Amino acid sequence: AQSVTQLDSQVPVFEEAPVELRCNYSSSVSVYLFWYVQYPNQGLQLLLKYLSGSTLVKGINGFEAEFNKSQTSFHLRKPSVHISDTAEYFCAVSRTNNAGKSTFGDGTTLTVKP
Amino acid sequence: DAGVTQSPTHLIKTRGQQVTLRCSPKSGHDTVSWYQQALGQGPQFIFQYYEEEERQRGNFPDRFSGHQFPNYSSELNVNALLLGDSALYLCASSSPGLSYEQYFGPGTRLTVT
């Protein structure tokens, strides 16, 4: 079975500062990795995904993430955040041979302050 | 192109009642998965439907059941509601051969009193 741990439940940051949201995963088999964003009263929107190849993955809204197999981590970064980035962020993992079933972390609340 | 749609948006039920939630997948998608998101937690996989059959299931009791119709839309049914069933229920769809690319709907907020 897979598991996902998001190391920070809340991350406050000032506007235009860089941010990193940390995610560690556990799995005995090959996995795909995802980051989703959820705005209040909305569903999940895919920010980026790692399937294979380059370990640095770029997504929408200026976000990027780096897959580190030895550390079993998939941290999300943005060099300069905006007020509009305030939301809940979820890291998720799925097995490569069963990609339709995702396991999610408990989320990190990013609050961007002016 | 409409994305994944879900209905209703909100509903309130009493313990012991039954509820049906509905999902229409994104155009071209044939696989539907359902997730339960309790307050302050990440989504948890309930089950997945493909070709009108339940293909896999998460750790949820038999009170949770579903159905997929020939047009790929899906229903989630929950019987004998408990207070702990209060959550946001998310539907996700994916296209043939791209099961990892899930598109989520806005969810149905279920409150059990």
XYZ file of N, CA and C in Angstrom, chain B:
339
model
N -16.510 22.901 -23.656
C -16.498 21.519 -23.184
C -16.718 21.512 -21.670
N -17.854 20.962 -21.247
C -18.133 20.912 -19.823
C -17.181 19.926 -19.181
N -16.702 20.289 -18.011
C -15.865 19.365 -17.272
C -16.730 18.376 -16.526
N -16.219 17.861 -15.439
C -16.969 16.933 -14.610
C -18.029 17.712 -13.826
N -19.247 17.240 -13.885
C -20.310 17.912 -13.144
C -20.892 16.960 -12.107
N -21.325 17.541 -10.998
C -21.897 16.756 -9.917
C -23.168 17.430 -9.416
N -24.104 16.597 -8.974
C -25.333 17.128 -8.383
C -25.814 16.214 -7.263
N -26.464 16.788 -6.255
C -26.611 18.221 -6.036
C -25.320 18.835 -5.494
N -25.339 20.138 -5.280
C -24.175 20.820 -4.733
C -24.070 20.572 -3.238
N -25.195 20.711 -2.580
C -25.271 20.483 -1.142
C -26.527 19.677 -0.845
N -26.489 18.910 0.237
C -27.714 18.341 0.753
C -27.541 17.963 2.199
N -28.656 17.953 2.889
C -28.691 17.626 4.306
C -29.612 16.448 4.500
N -29.109 15.437 5.196
C -29.871 14.234 5.463
C -29.829 13.919 6.954
N -30.734 13.057 7.364
C -30.813 12.627 8.755
C -30.209 11.236 8.887
N -29.639 10.961 10.043
C -29.082 9.633 10.302
C -30.078 8.541 9.936
N -29.566 7.485 9.301
C -30.411 6.368 8.934
C -31.015 6.473 7.539
N -31.024 7.692 6.982
C -31.579 7.856 5.635
C -30.605 7.360 4.579
N -31.083 7.397 3.355
C -30.279 6.989 2.210
C -30.093 8.198 1.292
N -28.973 8.222 0.559
C -28.708 9.358 -0.322
C -28.112 8.864 -1.641
N -28.410 9.585 -2.701
C -27.842 9.299 -4.024
C -27.193 10.547 -4.578
N -25.945 10.438 -4.948
C -25.192 11.541 -5.541
C -24.901 11.182 -6.994
N -24.845 12.202 -7.841
C -24.707 11.966 -9.271
C -23.492 12.669 -9.856
N -22.948 12.062 -10.902
C -21.740 12.586 -11.541
C -21.809 12.356 -13.042
N -21.501 13.403 -13.793
C -21.355 13.275 -15.246
C -19.896 13.515 -15.582
N -19.243 12.568 -16.232
C -17.812 12.727 -16.506
C -17.544 13.738 -17.614
N -16.310 14.115 -17.702
C -15.873 14.989 -18.792
C -16.087 14.261 -20.115
N -16.396 15.027 -21.157
C -16.627 14.447 -22.475
C -15.426 13.612 -22.919
N -15.703 12.391 -23.386
C -14.641 11.513 -23.850
C -14.071 10.606 -22.770
N -14.487 10.806 -21.541
C -13.998 9.994 -20.434
C -14.950 8.834 -20.176
N -14.361 7.664 -19.856
C -15.190 6.487 -19.645
C -15.052 5.891 -18.248
N -14.154 6.429 -17.452
C -13.894 5.884 -16.113
C -14.234 6.934 -15.067
N -14.958 6.505 -14.043
C -15.361 7.408 -12.974
C -14.922 6.838 -11.633
N -14.298 7.686 -10.836
C -13.907 7.310 -9.480
C -14.586 8.245 -8.494
N -14.874 7.724 -7.325
C -15.500 8.510 -6.254
C -14.559 8.575 -5.062
N -14.498 9.766 -4.458
C -13.670 9.990 -3.290
C -14.508 10.671 -2.210
N -14.168 10.383 -0.953
C -14.769 11.058 0.192
C -13.711 11.945 0.835
N -14.040 13.220 1.029
C -13.108 14.141 1.663
C -13.734 14.687 2.939
N -13.325 14.153 4.071
C -13.803 14.660 5.354
C -13.121 15.992 5.643
N -13.722 16.759 6.504
C -13.211 18.089 6.820
C -11.783 18.005 7.345
N -10.895 18.771 6.748
C -9.512 18.816 7.199
C -8.648 17.649 6.764
N -9.177 16.826 5.868
C -8.419 15.664 5.399
C -8.333 15.644 3.881
N -7.462 14.766 3.400
C -7.382 14.584 1.963
C -8.457 13.622 1.485
N -8.725 13.626 0.195
C -9.724 12.699 -0.350
C -9.310 11.243 -0.139
N -10.308 10.402 0.115
C -10.078 8.959 0.245
C -10.869 8.234 -0.835
N -10.217 7.299 -1.497
C -10.798 6.561 -2.612
C -11.911 5.646 -2.121
N -13.088 5.768 -2.758
C -14.211 4.897 -2.400
C -14.266 3.721 -3.378
N -14.483 4.019 -4.637
C -14.464 2.991 -5.685
C -14.364 3.631 -7.056
N -14.178 2.749 -8.052
C -14.024 3.182 -9.440
C -14.919 2.337 -10.336
N -15.513 3.005 -11.320
C -16.376 2.322 -12.273
C -15.842 2.477 -13.684
N -15.876 1.361 -14.391
C -15.456 1.320 -15.800
C -16.280 0.245 -16.487
N -16.788 0.551 -17.662
C -17.646 -0.384 -18.403
C -18.799 -0.880 -17.531
N -19.363 0.039 -16.775
C -20.562 -0.210 -15.969
C -20.335 -1.197 -14.830
N -19.075 -1.428 -14.496
C -18.785 -2.352 -13.399
C -17.851 -1.698 -12.387
N -17.987 -2.084 -11.138
C -17.057 -1.632 -10.114
C -15.747 -2.386 -10.303
N -14.682 -1.659 -10.588
C -13.398 -2.298 -10.910
C -12.512 -2.444 -9.699
N -12.582 -1.484 -8.796
C -11.813 -1.585 -7.569
C -12.472 -0.734 -6.507
N -12.126 -1.064 -5.265
C -12.805 -0.459 -4.130
C -11.813 -0.141 -3.036
N -12.045 0.974 -2.383
C -11.240 1.331 -1.233
C -11.823 0.717 0.033
N -11.362 1.173 1.165
C -11.756 0.604 2.441
C -13.036 1.265 2.958
N -14.129 1.018 2.281
C -15.427 1.553 2.664
C -16.428 0.414 2.799
N -17.365 0.551 3.744
C -18.341 -0.535 3.964
C -19.318 -0.671 2.804
N -20.069 -1.768 2.852
C -21.027 -2.065 1.785
C -22.182 -1.067 1.732
N -22.305 -0.249 2.763
C -23.336 0.808 2.718
C -23.096 1.754 1.538
N -21.876 1.787 1.081
C -21.510 2.625 -0.065
C -21.586 1.755 -1.321
N -22.410 2.149 -2.242
C -22.538 1.405 -3.488
C -22.644 2.394 -4.634
N -22.482 1.871 -5.833
C -22.524 2.776 -6.969
C -23.078 2.118 -8.206
N -23.098 2.932 -9.230
C -23.600 2.437 -10.517
C -23.015 3.321 -11.612
N -22.764 2.701 -12.757
C -22.369 3.488 -13.937
C -23.328 3.167 -15.069
N -23.752 4.164 -15.753
C -24.730 4.020 -16.835
C -24.021 3.939 -18.182
N -24.755 3.497 -19.230
C -24.127 3.374 -20.555
C -23.521 4.674 -21.078
N -24.019 5.821 -20.626
C -23.438 7.096 -21.078
C -22.252 7.514 -20.201
N -21.775 6.628 -19.350
C -20.620 6.784 -18.468
C -20.906 7.609 -17.207
N -22.076 8.200 -17.086
C -22.386 8.902 -15.848
C -22.485 7.895 -14.713
N -22.425 8.394 -13.496
C -22.351 7.489 -12.355
C -23.150 8.026 -11.179
N -23.554 7.105 -10.327
C -24.217 7.440 -9.068
C -23.461 6.799 -7.909
N -23.468 7.522 -6.799
C -22.961 6.985 -5.541
C -24.145 6.939 -4.581
N -24.387 5.771 -4.010
C -25.466 5.602 -3.042
C -24.862 5.280 -1.683
N -25.412 5.908 -0.672
C -25.006 5.601 0.692
C -26.263 5.296 1.500
N -26.318 4.105 2.081
C -27.455 3.689 2.899
C -27.155 3.873 4.381
N -28.220 3.916 5.174
C -28.088 3.965 6.640
C -27.050 4.994 7.059
N -27.282 6.226 6.667
C -26.315 7.290 6.898
C -25.932 7.438 8.366
N -24.644 7.674 8.570
C -24.085 7.951 9.894
C -23.588 9.394 9.923
N -23.449 9.927 11.142
C -22.924 11.284 11.250
C -21.557 11.397 10.577
N -20.769 10.329 10.674
C -19.424 10.309 10.116
C -19.378 10.304 8.599
N -20.533 10.160 7.969
C -20.572 10.207 6.507
C -20.594 11.645 5.996
N -20.727 12.595 6.900
C -20.701 13.999 6.510
C -19.344 14.320 5.895
N -19.344 14.798 4.673
C -18.086 15.028 3.941
C -18.396 15.666 2.604
N -17.327 16.021 1.909
C -17.420 16.435 0.509
C -17.161 15.191 -0.335
N -18.061 14.882 -1.217
C -17.901 13.712 -2.086
C -17.495 14.185 -3.475
N -16.340 13.723 -3.891
C -15.754 14.152 -5.160
C -15.829 13.037 -6.188
N -16.156 13.418 -7.377
C -16.153 12.504 -8.506
C -14.993 12.898 -9.409
N -14.301 11.909 -9.945
C -13.207 12.170 -10.873
C -13.379 11.285 -12.091
N -13.062 11.809 -13.260
C -13.154 10.994 -14.453
C -11.820 10.993 -15.196
N -11.628 9.960 -15.996
C -10.412 9.860 -16.796
C -10.744 9.193 -18.116
N -9.854 9.394 -19.092
C -10.100 8.883 -20.441
C -9.405 7.545 -20.649
N -9.799 6.828 -21.699
C -9.190 5.522 -21.962
C -7.683 5.610 -22.120
N -6.972 4.785 -21.387
C -5.523 4.743 -21.503
C -4.783 5.814 -20.727
N -5.513 6.720 -20.116
C -4.892 7.807 -19.340
C -5.501 7.849 -17.950
N -5.559 6.717 -17.303
C -6.267 6.635 -16.019
C -5.624 7.481 -14.935
N -4.323 7.837 -15.129
C -3.674 8.643 -14.107
C -4.093 10.103 -14.190
N -4.655 10.508 -15.300
C -5.042 11.902 -15.524
C -6.488 12.075 -15.098
N -6.697 12.326 -13.817
C -8.047 12.432 -13.279
C -8.496 13.892 -13.235
N -9.698 14.120 -13.688
C -10.314 15.442 -13.629
C -11.423 15.377 -12.581
N -11.362 16.311 -11.643
C -12.301 16.291 -10.529
C -13.450 17.276 -10.738
N -14.607 16.863 -10.250
C -15.750 17.757 -10.212
C -15.698 18.620 -8.966
N -16.670 19.535 -8.828
C -16.680 20.459 -7.693
C -17.111 19.811 -6.381
N -17.699 18.628 -6.475
C -18.083 17.926 -5.260
C -19.511 18.168 -4.816
N -19.992 17.262 -3.990
C -21.278 17.396 -3.312
C -21.013 17.409 -1.814
N -21.476 18.459 -1.162
C -21.296 18.564 0.288
C -22.475 17.902 0.969
N -22.236 16.788 1.661
C -23.281 16.054 2.378
C -23.142 16.318 3.869
N -24.221 16.743 4.475
C -24.270 16.936 5.918
C -25.302 15.985 6.493
N -24.887 15.167 7.451
C -25.792 14.230 8.110
C -26.040 14.719 9.538
N -27.311 14.911 9.863
C -27.648 15.437 11.203
C -28.371 14.383 12.045
